[in-house]
Amino acid sequence: MSRLAPIAALAIALWAPAAARAEFGFLDGAAGFSALATAEGGSEPAAEAGSHPYSLVVAVNFKPGGGSLTDGDVRDLAIEEPPGLIENPAAVPQCTQALFHTPRSSPFEASRSGESCPDSTQIGVARLRSSAEGGGERSFGVFNLAPPPGRPSALGLNPYGAPLVFYPRIRPAEGEYGLTLEAANITQAFDLQGLELTIWGTPWSVAHNSQRGNCLNETEPAFGWAKCRVTPPESSPTASAYLTLPGSCAGPLAFTVRARSWQRPQDSATATALSPALGDCEKLPFAPSISGQLSDPRASAPSGYLLDLSQDQGGLTDPRRLAPAPPKKAVIALPEGITVNPSVGAGLGVCSPAAYAAEAVSSPPGAGCPNQSKVGDFTVTSPLFAKPIAGSLFLAQPYQNPFGSLIALYLVAAAPERGVLVKVAGEVGADPRSGRLTASFDRLPQLPYSQLEIHFREGQRSMLATPAACGSYATAVELSPWLDPATVLRRSAPFRIAAGHGGGPCPAAPAPFAPRAVAGTLNSNAGSYTPFYLHLTRTDPEQEVTSYSTVLAPGLLGRIAAIPYCPEAAIAAAASRSGFAEAARPSCPAASEIGHTYSGYGLGTVLAYAPGGLYLAGPFHGAPLSIVAIDSATVGPFDLGTIVVRSAIRIEPQTARVSIDSSVSDPIPHILDGIPIHLRDVRVYIDRPGFTLNPTNCDPFSIASTLTGSLAPFTERASSSADPASPFQVAFCSSLGFRPRFSLRLRGGTRRGQHPSLRAVVRPRGGEANIGRAAVTLPPTEFLAQGHIRTVCTRPQFEREACPSNSIYGRAAAVTPLLAEPLRGPVYLRASENPLPDVVAALRGTGGIAIDVVGHVDSSHRGLRGSFEVLPDAPVTKFTMTLAGGRRGVLENAANICATPQLARARFVGQNQKGLLLRPRIAVPCPRKRAPRGKGARR
C-alpha cells in the first residue's frame, strides 16, 4: 500500500476543488526560505570573510495544499548562491554513479537510502519533509558525485531510492564567480514538501561523524554514535575545506531560490534570503606574484608577450587558513618602447559585440569570436579543477566594444566538460605621444586560481613591437582586490633586451639611417608619356623617416593642363575623416587624381599595407603647385583616420627641373591615436595617362632623394639625413627629329638712327627634341642703343621679383602643352658678369609657375648676338619675344635697313644634341616701290 500512496496523493491534488488548493509557492517569510553560513557549532552565522564555515544551511518549505500535500509537486529547484562563495569539489573524493544508484545496506536496520557511496565522499546531509512512505521528516546523506560531462560537479542524495541531484552551474556574468545549484525534473514519488540542505564546510571534520554514512540513523538520528564507528578515509588523511566564504565585506550575502511545479511549469516561485555581511576583510591575504617576458627579447622586433599572475591558494583548502582575496581589477602597463606592431593588422579580424555575447560554454572554436580575431591565448589553473582551463584572447571590434575604444580585448576561456566559462573584457589604451600600452581588466572572475597566464602570440604578425634599444625594462602591474577595490597592490615584472635586430649586437647610438630609394619611369623612350614610380624602404632598426624631398631629372615633367586642383576644402575634410570613410568615398575629386600609393607598416617580414591616392593641388607655402597624398590609415581592422601629407612642388626657373621641397611640406607622421605606424615601405605610382613626360635628353642623370630621420622615437624632429639617388636615363633620343622654325621681324623706323622693335618667334615641331641651346645674331645694321638703356635690374632685385618697371624692355610668351594657359612676362635687361646686360624673359603662369629664359648679349660677325645657353627640356609649341622700339627701343639702325635684305644667323641645338643653322631673312616694313606710269614715263 505504501507504493500507492504517491499515486493517491497525486490524484487527490489533481481532483481537489480549486478553492481547496493554495497557489504553488513558498511559505511566507523565513519559514519559506532561509539560508545561513554558520560558524563552529552550526548555530551562529559565520562572520569572517575568506574563512571556511562550519556549514551552509539552506531550508525550503512549500505551501501546503489540500490535505497533507503540497499544491503542485516541485519539478525544478534552483538555489542561487552569492558571488564568491566557493564550493571545492576537489576537497573530497567522488562517489561513482554506480555506487550512488546502489542501495545502502545496514547491519542494524533497513536503510531508506538508495546509495552506497563511501563515507569519504559525503559532504553534508539533507532533511526531507514529504508524504513518501508514511510521511514525516527523514535525513539522508549528501554526496560529492562524479559529474556527467558538461558539469563542474554534482551533489546528490538518494532518498527512498529516488535520486535528487543538484548540479552546480557557474553563472556566466562577467566578473562574477557564482554558483547556482540546480535540480531538474524532481520525482513526484515522495511529494516534496520541504527540504533542509546542509553542506559541511570541512566534510571530514570529526564534528560530522555522527551523521556520516550508516551513522546517520534515518529513524533516530540522535543515536547515531551507537550505531557505527567512523574511520577516516585513507585517501584523505588531512581534512580539506569544501566551503569558502566570499572575500568581500560589501553587504549581506544574498541567496535566491526559484521553483517550478509539474502542474504549471510555465510559472515560477522566487524567494530571497539574506545572510549577515562578512567582516575582517583586512585579514585576507593578498600577495599575488607577477612575471612577464617577451617571446623575442631583441630590439626592434615583432614579439609576443607572456604575463604570469600567480597566487598561493593553500588557504582555499586548509581549514585553518583564510583564502586569499581574489583580484578584482588588474592594470598592466607595458614599459615605454613596447608598442602595437601594425603588422598584426595583416589579415586580422575582429570580434563583434554580438559574437562575444554568443560565446557559450559549449561553443566550438569560431562559433562566437572568429578565429581571425585571435591575438593570443590564456590559461587559468585553479585548485577547483583537475586540468587548466584554456582560453583565447580576441581583438574586440574597434569603437564597438564596451569601452568605445580603438583597442580592446576579450578573454574567453571554457571547459565544456565541466561547464566552466570565463569571459572578461579589457580596455587597452595607447599613449598618444609614446605609444605605451596600458591594459585594464576590471571585474575579474572570483574564481580562485593559482595561476593566470596571458600569452600574446609571437611570430611575424605578433601584436607587439619591442623597443629600439637594449636595456632593462619592467612591466608595471596594479592589482585591486574584491574586498577593497580602493586598495592598490603594485608589482613590477622586469626583463631585459640584450640583443639587437636579428640577434646581432645591441644597436649603437645614434641608430643607423640608410634608407633606400628607387625611382624611374616605366617607359624609357625619350619624349614619351609614361607612368612614374618611386619606392622608399628602410629596415627595422633604422630611424623613422620624418620627411622626403627629391629633385627629378631635367625634363621629367608633368602635364597639368587638363587637371583641376583638389580644392582646399576637400583636403581639409579628408584630414578629419575616418580611414574607412575616405577609402569608400575619397574627398578629392577623381579628376584631380594623378596616381596612388601603397604603404607598408610594421616590423618584421610581414607588413600591413594600406592604399592611398595622389592628387594635384594648388599653391602651397609659396610653391606654385603641390601633390597631396591621402592615405586611409586602415591597418587591418584598425581605423587610425586619414593621413594627409601635402608636398610642395618647386620648379627651377631656368631649367624647369621639378623638385619636392620638404622644408615647406607636411612631415611624415609617426604615430596615430597612440599607434606607432612604423612606416617601412612606401610605393608611389604616378600613372595617370598622359601625365608624366620623359625628357628628350639622353644624357645620364639621376633622381636625387633626401630623407630625414628622427633619433627620438615617434617624433617629427629631423636628426639625420640620407641622400640616396637613382640613376635615370632615357633612350632613343637620336630617333627624334629637330627642325624648329624661326622668324624675325622688325617694326617701326627703317632709316639710320631709328629704333625699330624686334619680334622673334620660334615654333618647334611636335614630337621632336626640345631646344637645348640657341644663339641669334642680328645683321651689322643693328646695334645696341645704349643711350636708351636707363635702368638695368640688379640680380638681387630680380631674385626678389622687384625689378623696376624702367628695366622692362619687352614682352615674351611661351605656349606649352603641359599648361592650360601660356606663360607670359616682361623682358628685362638684367645686370650680368659680361660687359653687356643679359636679356631675361621672366615668364609666369597660373599659380606662380616661373620660368626665366636668360640670354647673354655680345657681338659676333660684327652683329649683335643673344645666346641662350640653358633652356628647359620642355615641349613648347610657340615662343615669342618682342623687344620694344621707339623711345624704349634697345636696337638702333646703323643704316637704312630697306636698302639691302637683312639676314640674321640662328643656331639651335636640340636636347638630343642635333644642331640646326638658319639664315632667316628679317621681315622689314619697307615701303613698296611704285610701278612706271605708261609709255611716256621717265626711266
mmCIF file with all atom_site columns, N, CA and C in Angstrom, residues 510-557:
data_model
loop_
_atom_site.group_PDB
_atom_site.id
_atom_site.type_symbol
_atom_site.label_atom_id
_atom_site.label_alt_id
_atom_site.label_comp_id
_atom_site.label_asym_id
_atom_site.label_entity_id
_atom_site.label_seq_id
_atom_site.pdbx_PDB_ins_code
_atom_site.Cartn_x
_atom_site.Cartn_y
_atom_site.Cartn_z
_atom_site.occupancy
_atom_site.B_iso_or_equiv
_atom_site.pdbx_formal_charge
_atom_site.auth_seq_id
_atom_site.auth_comp_id
_atom_site.auth_asym_id
_atom_site.auth_atom_id
_atom_site.pdbx_PDB_model_num
ATOM 1   N N  . PRO A 1 510 ? 73.902 57.059 -32.251 1.00 0.00 ? 510 PRO A N  1
ATOM 2   C CA . PRO A 1 510 ? 72.509 57.031 -32.713 1.00 0.00 ? 510 PRO A CA 1
ATOM 3   C C  . PRO A 1 510 ? 72.242 55.837 -33.632 1.00 0.00 ? 510 PRO A C  1
ATOM 4   N N  . ALA A 1 511 ? 70.969 55.550 -33.791 1.00 0.00 ? 511 ALA A N  1
ATOM 5   C CA . ALA A 1 511 ? 70.570 54.455 -34.657 1.00 0.00 ? 511 ALA A CA 1
ATOM 6   C C  . ALA A 1 511 ? 70.964 54.760 -36.096 1.00 0.00 ? 511 ALA A C  1
ATOM 7   N N  . PRO A 1 512 ? 71.232 53.742 -36.883 1.00 0.00 ? 512 PRO A N  1
ATOM 8   C CA . PRO A 1 512 ? 71.615 53.988 -38.278 1.00 0.00 ? 512 PRO A CA 1
ATOM 9   C C  . PRO A 1 512 ? 70.457 54.572 -39.071 1.00 0.00 ? 512 PRO A C  1
ATOM 10  N N  . PHE A 1 513 ? 70.827 55.188 -40.190 1.00 0.00 ? 513 PHE A N  1
ATOM 11  C CA . PHE A 1 513 ? 69.798 55.740 -41.070 1.00 0.00 ? 513 PHE A CA 1
ATOM 12  C C  . PHE A 1 513 ? 70.329 55.693 -42.489 1.00 0.00 ? 513 PHE A C  1
ATOM 13  N N  . ALA A 1 514 ? 69.929 54.660 -43.204 1.00 0.00 ? 514 ALA A N  1
ATOM 14  C CA . ALA A 1 514 ? 70.364 54.484 -44.586 1.00 0.00 ? 514 ALA A CA 1
ATOM 15  C C  . ALA A 1 514 ? 69.219 53.955 -45.426 1.00 0.00 ? 514 ALA A C  1
ATOM 16  N N  . PRO A 1 515 ? 68.146 54.724 -45.562 1.00 0.00 ? 515 PRO A N  1
ATOM 17  C CA . PRO A 1 515 ? 67.002 54.250 -46.350 1.00 0.00 ? 515 PRO A CA 1
ATOM 18  C C  . PRO A 1 515 ? 67.361 54.135 -47.828 1.00 0.00 ? 515 PRO A C  1
ATOM 19  N N  . ARG A 1 516 ? 66.597 53.331 -48.518 1.00 0.00 ? 516 ARG A N  1
ATOM 20  C CA . ARG A 1 516 ? 66.793 53.143 -49.949 1.00 0.00 ? 516 ARG A CA 1
ATOM 21  C C  . ARG A 1 516 ? 65.693 53.848 -50.735 1.00 0.00 ? 516 ARG A C  1
ATOM 22  N N  . ALA A 1 517 ? 66.070 54.333 -51.920 1.00 0.00 ? 517 ALA A N  1
ATOM 23  C CA . ALA A 1 517 ? 65.105 54.984 -52.800 1.00 0.00 ? 517 ALA A CA 1
ATOM 24  C C  . ALA A 1 517 ? 65.375 54.531 -54.224 1.00 0.00 ? 517 ALA A C  1
ATOM 25  N N  . VAL A 1 518 ? 64.345 54.023 -54.866 1.00 0.00 ? 518 VAL A N  1
ATOM 26  C CA . VAL A 1 518 ? 64.428 53.614 -56.265 1.00 0.00 ? 518 VAL A CA 1
ATOM 27  C C  . VAL A 1 518 ? 63.316 54.343 -57.005 1.00 0.00 ? 518 VAL A C  1
ATOM 28  N N  . ALA A 1 519 ? 63.704 55.043 -58.077 1.00 0.00 ? 519 ALA A N  1
ATOM 29  C CA . ALA A 1 519 ? 62.725 55.827 -58.826 1.00 0.00 ? 519 ALA A CA 1
ATOM 30  C C  . ALA A 1 519 ? 63.020 55.702 -60.311 1.00 0.00 ? 519 ALA A C  1
ATOM 31  N N  . GLY A 1 520 ? 61.997 55.866 -61.116 1.00 0.00 ? 520 GLY A N  1
ATOM 32  C CA . GLY A 1 520 ? 62.176 55.808 -62.556 1.00 0.00 ? 520 GLY A CA 1
ATOM 33  C C  . GLY A 1 520 ? 60.851 55.837 -63.272 1.00 0.00 ? 520 GLY A C  1
ATOM 34  N N  . THR A 1 521 ? 60.926 55.683 -64.576 1.00 0.00 ? 521 THR A N  1
ATOM 35  C CA . THR A 1 521 ? 59.727 55.644 -65.403 1.00 0.00 ? 521 THR A CA 1
ATOM 36  C C  . THR A 1 521 ? 59.592 54.271 -66.030 1.00 0.00 ? 521 THR A C  1
ATOM 37  N N  . LEU A 1 522 ? 58.365 53.891 -66.292 1.00 0.00 ? 522 LEU A N  1
ATOM 38  C CA . LEU A 1 522 ? 58.115 52.573 -66.854 1.00 0.00 ? 522 LEU A CA 1
ATOM 39  C C  . LEU A 1 522 ? 58.558 52.503 -68.307 1.00 0.00 ? 522 LEU A C  1
ATOM 40  N N  . ASN A 1 523 ? 58.328 53.559 -69.043 1.00 0.00 ? 523 ASN A N  1
ATOM 41  C CA . ASN A 1 523 ? 58.708 53.638 -70.449 1.00 0.00 ? 523 ASN A CA 1
ATOM 42  C C  . ASN A 1 523 ? 59.935 54.535 -70.556 1.00 0.00 ? 523 ASN A C  1
ATOM 43  N N  . SER A 1 524 ? 61.022 54.033 -71.116 1.00 0.00 ? 524 SER A N  1
ATOM 44  C CA . SER A 1 524 ? 62.257 54.808 -71.178 1.00 0.00 ? 524 SER A CA 1
ATOM 45  C C  . SER A 1 524 ? 62.441 55.535 -72.499 1.00 0.00 ? 524 SER A C  1
ATOM 46  N N  . ASN A 1 525 ? 61.447 55.548 -73.361 1.00 0.00 ? 525 ASN A N  1
ATOM 47  C CA . ASN A 1 525 ? 61.582 56.244 -74.639 1.00 0.00 ? 525 ASN A CA 1
ATOM 48  C C  . ASN A 1 525 ? 61.590 57.750 -74.436 1.00 0.00 ? 525 ASN A C  1
ATOM 49  N N  . ALA A 1 526 ? 62.540 58.414 -75.060 1.00 0.00 ? 526 ALA A N  1
ATOM 50  C CA . ALA A 1 526 ? 62.663 59.861 -74.927 1.00 0.00 ? 526 ALA A CA 1
ATOM 51  C C  . ALA A 1 526 ? 61.418 60.542 -75.477 1.00 0.00 ? 526 ALA A C  1
ATOM 52  N N  . GLY A 1 527 ? 60.947 61.554 -74.720 1.00 0.00 ? 527 GLY A N  1
ATOM 53  C CA . GLY A 1 527 ? 59.816 62.357 -75.166 1.00 0.00 ? 527 GLY A CA 1
ATOM 54  C C  . GLY A 1 527 ? 58.480 61.655 -75.084 1.00 0.00 ? 527 GLY A C  1
ATOM 55  N N  . SER A 1 528 ? 58.407 60.513 -74.428 1.00 0.00 ? 528 SER A N  1
ATOM 56  C CA . SER A 1 528 ? 57.159 59.757 -74.351 1.00 0.00 ? 528 SER A CA 1
ATOM 57  C C  . SER A 1 528 ? 56.481 59.981 -72.999 1.00 0.00 ? 528 SER A C  1
ATOM 58  N N  . TYR A 1 529 ? 55.168 59.882 -73.014 1.00 0.00 ? 529 TYR A N  1
ATOM 59  C CA . TYR A 1 529 ? 54.418 59.871 -71.758 1.00 0.00 ? 529 TYR A CA 1
ATOM 60  C C  . TYR A 1 529 ? 54.544 58.484 -71.125 1.00 0.00 ? 529 TYR A C  1
ATOM 61  N N  . THR A 1 530 ? 54.680 58.450 -69.824 1.00 0.00 ? 530 THR A N  1
ATOM 62  C CA . THR A 1 530 ? 54.977 57.195 -69.152 1.00 0.00 ? 530 THR A CA 1
ATOM 63  C C  . THR A 1 530 ? 54.577 57.253 -67.691 1.00 0.00 ? 530 THR A C  1
ATOM 64  N N  . PRO A 1 531 ? 54.182 56.130 -67.083 1.00 0.00 ? 531 PRO A N  1
ATOM 65  C CA . PRO A 1 531 ? 53.999 56.111 -65.626 1.00 0.00 ? 531 PRO A CA 1
ATOM 66  C C  . PRO A 1 531 ? 55.345 56.288 -64.911 1.00 0.00 ? 531 PRO A C  1
ATOM 67  N N  . PHE A 1 532 ? 55.269 56.877 -63.734 1.00 0.00 ? 532 PHE A N  1
ATOM 68  C CA . PHE A 1 532 ? 56.460 57.104 -62.895 1.00 0.00 ? 532 PHE A CA 1
ATOM 69  C C  . PHE A 1 532 ? 56.266 56.347 -61.586 1.00 0.00 ? 532 PHE A C  1
ATOM 70  N N  . TYR A 1 533 ? 57.345 55.774 -61.080 1.00 0.00 ? 533 TYR A N  1
ATOM 71  C CA . TYR A 1 533 ? 57.256 55.052 -59.815 1.00 0.00 ? 533 TYR A CA 1
ATOM 72  C C  . TYR A 1 533 ? 58.388 55.495 -58.890 1.00 0.00 ? 533 TYR A C  1
ATOM 73  N N  . LEU A 1 534 ? 58.092 55.372 -57.590 1.00 0.00 ? 534 LEU A N  1
ATOM 74  C CA . LEU A 1 534 ? 59.068 55.680 -56.541 1.00 0.00 ? 534 LEU A CA 1
ATOM 75  C C  . LEU A 1 534 ? 58.878 54.664 -55.432 1.00 0.00 ? 534 LEU A C  1
ATOM 76  N N  . HIS A 1 535 ? 59.959 54.063 -54.980 1.00 0.00 ? 535 HIS A N  1
ATOM 77  C CA . HIS A 1 535 ? 59.894 53.042 -53.937 1.00 0.00 ? 535 HIS A CA 1
ATOM 78  C C  . HIS A 1 535 ? 60.895 53.404 -52.842 1.00 0.00 ? 535 HIS A C  1
ATOM 79  N N  . LEU A 1 536 ? 60.372 53.657 -51.630 1.00 0.00 ? 536 LEU A N  1
ATOM 80  C CA . LEU A 1 536 ? 61.206 54.008 -50.477 1.00 0.00 ? 536 LEU A CA 1
ATOM 81  C C  . LEU A 1 536 ? 61.113 52.879 -49.455 1.00 0.00 ? 536 LEU A C  1
ATOM 82  N N  . THR A 1 537 ? 62.237 52.450 -48.923 1.00 0.00 ? 537 THR A N  1
ATOM 83  C CA . THR A 1 537 ? 62.249 51.404 -47.911 1.00 0.00 ? 537 THR A CA 1
ATOM 84  C C  . THR A 1 537 ? 63.285 51.723 -46.849 1.00 0.00 ? 537 THR A C  1
ATOM 85  N N  . ARG A 1 538 ? 63.063 51.166 -45.677 1.00 0.00 ? 538 ARG A N  1
ATOM 86  C CA . ARG A 1 538 ? 64.049 51.211 -44.604 1.00 0.00 ? 538 ARG A CA 1
ATOM 87  C C  . ARG A 1 538 ? 63.931 49.920 -43.805 1.00 0.00 ? 538 ARG A C  1
ATOM 88  N N  . THR A 1 539 ? 64.945 49.613 -43.010 1.00 0.00 ? 539 THR A N  1
ATOM 89  C CA . THR A 1 539 ? 64.928 48.398 -42.200 1.00 0.00 ? 539 THR A CA 1
ATOM 90  C C  . THR A 1 539 ? 64.410 48.714 -40.803 1.00 0.00 ? 539 THR A C  1
ATOM 91  N N  . ASP A 1 540 ? 64.078 47.654 -40.057 1.00 0.00 ? 540 ASP A N  1
ATOM 92  C CA . ASP A 1 540 ? 63.500 47.825 -38.725 1.00 0.00 ? 540 ASP A CA 1
ATOM 93  C C  . ASP A 1 540 ? 64.372 48.644 -37.777 1.00 0.00 ? 540 ASP A C  1
ATOM 94  N N  . PRO A 1 541 ? 65.688 48.386 -37.703 1.00 0.00 ? 541 PRO A N  1
ATOM 95  C CA . PRO A 1 541 ? 66.470 49.126 -36.699 1.00 0.00 ? 541 PRO A CA 1
ATOM 96  C C  . PRO A 1 541 ? 66.803 50.558 -37.083 1.00 0.00 ? 541 PRO A C  1
ATOM 97  N N  . GLU A 1 542 ? 66.451 50.966 -38.283 1.00 0.00 ? 542 GLU A N  1
ATOM 98  C CA . GLU A 1 542 ? 66.781 52.327 -38.702 1.00 0.00 ? 542 GLU A CA 1
ATOM 99  C C  . GLU A 1 542 ? 65.810 53.341 -38.103 1.00 0.00 ? 542 GLU A C  1
ATOM 100 N N  . GLN A 1 543 ? 66.260 54.587 -38.127 1.00 0.00 ? 543 GLN A N  1
ATOM 101 C CA . GLN A 1 543 ? 65.423 55.676 -37.635 1.00 0.00 ? 543 GLN A CA 1
ATOM 102 C C  . GLN A 1 543 ? 64.162 55.798 -38.490 1.00 0.00 ? 543 GLN A C  1
ATOM 103 N N  . GLU A 1 544 ? 63.118 56.308 -37.846 1.00 0.00 ? 544 GLU A N  1
ATOM 104 C CA . GLU A 1 544 ? 61.875 56.573 -38.556 1.00 0.00 ? 544 GLU A CA 1
ATOM 105 C C  . GLU A 1 544 ? 62.078 57.728 -39.545 1.00 0.00 ? 544 GLU A C  1
ATOM 106 N N  . VAL A 1 545 ? 61.438 57.638 -40.699 1.00 0.00 ? 545 VAL A N  1
ATOM 107 C CA . VAL A 1 545 ? 61.530 58.693 -41.712 1.00 0.00 ? 545 VAL A CA 1
ATOM 108 C C  . VAL A 1 545 ? 60.613 59.846 -41.316 1.00 0.00 ? 545 VAL A C  1
ATOM 109 N N  . THR A 1 546 ? 61.168 61.054 -41.314 1.00 0.00 ? 546 THR A N  1
ATOM 110 C CA . THR A 1 546 ? 60.369 62.225 -40.941 1.00 0.00 ? 546 THR A CA 1
ATOM 111 C C  . THR A 1 546 ? 59.967 63.083 -42.143 1.00 0.00 ? 546 THR A C  1
ATOM 112 N N  . SER A 1 547 ? 60.766 63.048 -43.211 1.00 0.00 ? 547 SER A N  1
ATOM 113 C CA . SER A 1 547 ? 60.404 63.857 -44.375 1.00 0.00 ? 547 SER A CA 1
ATOM 114 C C  . SER A 1 547 ? 61.069 63.278 -45.615 1.00 0.00 ? 547 SER A C  1
ATOM 115 N N  . TYR A 1 548 ? 60.550 63.692 -46.766 1.00 0.00 ? 548 TYR A N  1
ATOM 116 C CA . TYR A 1 548 ? 61.102 63.242 -48.043 1.00 0.00 ? 548 TYR A CA 1
ATOM 117 C C  . TYR A 1 548 ? 61.111 64.415 -49.010 1.00 0.00 ? 548 TYR A C  1
ATOM 118 N N  . SER A 1 549 ? 62.219 64.557 -49.710 1.00 0.00 ? 549 SER A N  1
ATOM 119 C CA . SER A 1 549 ? 62.307 65.535 -50.794 1.00 0.00 ? 549 SER A CA 1
ATOM 120 C C  . SER A 1 549 ? 63.061 64.891 -51.948 1.00 0.00 ? 549 SER A C  1
ATOM 121 N N  . THR A 1 550 ? 62.856 65.424 -53.126 1.00 0.00 ? 550 THR A N  1
ATOM 122 C CA . THR A 1 550 ? 63.509 64.857 -54.298 1.00 0.00 ? 550 THR A CA 1
ATOM 123 C C  . THR A 1 550 ? 63.729 65.946 -55.336 1.00 0.00 ? 550 THR A C  1
ATOM 124 N N  . VAL A 1 551 ? 64.725 65.728 -56.175 1.00 0.00 ? 551 VAL A N  1
ATOM 125 C CA . VAL A 1 551 ? 64.962 66.551 -57.357 1.00 0.00 ? 551 VAL A CA 1
ATOM 126 C C  . VAL A 1 551 ? 64.931 65.604 -58.544 1.00 0.00 ? 551 VAL A C  1
ATOM 127 N N  . LEU A 1 552 ? 63.944 65.781 -59.403 1.00 0.00 ? 552 LEU A N  1
ATOM 128 C CA . LEU A 1 552 ? 63.801 64.898 -60.547 1.00 0.00 ? 552 LEU A CA 1
ATOM 129 C C  . LEU A 1 552 ? 64.836 65.218 -61.615 1.00 0.00 ? 552 LEU A C  1
ATOM 130 N N  . ALA A 1 553 ? 64.967 64.300 -62.533 1.00 0.00 ? 553 ALA A N  1
ATOM 131 C CA . ALA A 1 553 ? 65.887 64.528 -63.649 1.00 0.00 ? 553 ALA A CA 1
ATOM 132 C C  . ALA A 1 553 ? 65.375 65.675 -64.510 1.00 0.00 ? 553 ALA A C  1
ATOM 133 N N  . PRO A 1 554 ? 66.284 66.457 -65.143 1.00 0.00 ? 554 PRO A N  1
ATOM 134 C CA . PRO A 1 554 ? 65.833 67.542 -66.030 1.00 0.00 ? 554 PRO A CA 1
ATOM 135 C C  . PRO A 1 554 ? 64.955 66.989 -67.144 1.00 0.00 ? 554 PRO A C  1
ATOM 136 N N  . GLY A 1 555 ? 63.871 67.667 -67.398 1.00 0.00 ? 555 GLY A N  1
ATOM 137 C CA . GLY A 1 555 ? 62.987 67.254 -68.477 1.00 0.00 ? 555 GLY A CA 1
ATOM 138 C C  . GLY A 1 555 ? 61.945 66.240 -68.080 1.00 0.00 ? 555 GLY A C  1
ATOM 139 N N  . LEU A 1 556 ? 62.008 65.714 -66.854 1.00 0.00 ? 556 LEU A N  1
ATOM 140 C CA . LEU A 1 556 ? 60.978 64.794 -66.368 1.00 0.00 ? 556 LEU A CA 1
ATOM 141 C C  . LEU A 1 556 ? 59.864 65.644 -65.770 1.00 0.00 ? 556 LEU A C  1
ATOM 142 N N  . LEU A 1 557 ? 58.800 65.811 -66.525 1.00 0.00 ? 557 LEU A N  1
ATOM 143 C CA . LEU A 1 557 ? 57.782 66.810 -66.208 1.00 0.00 ? 557 LEU A CA 1
ATOM 144 C C  . LEU A 1 557 ? 56.402 66.174 -66.183 1.00 0.00 ? 557 LEU A C  1
#
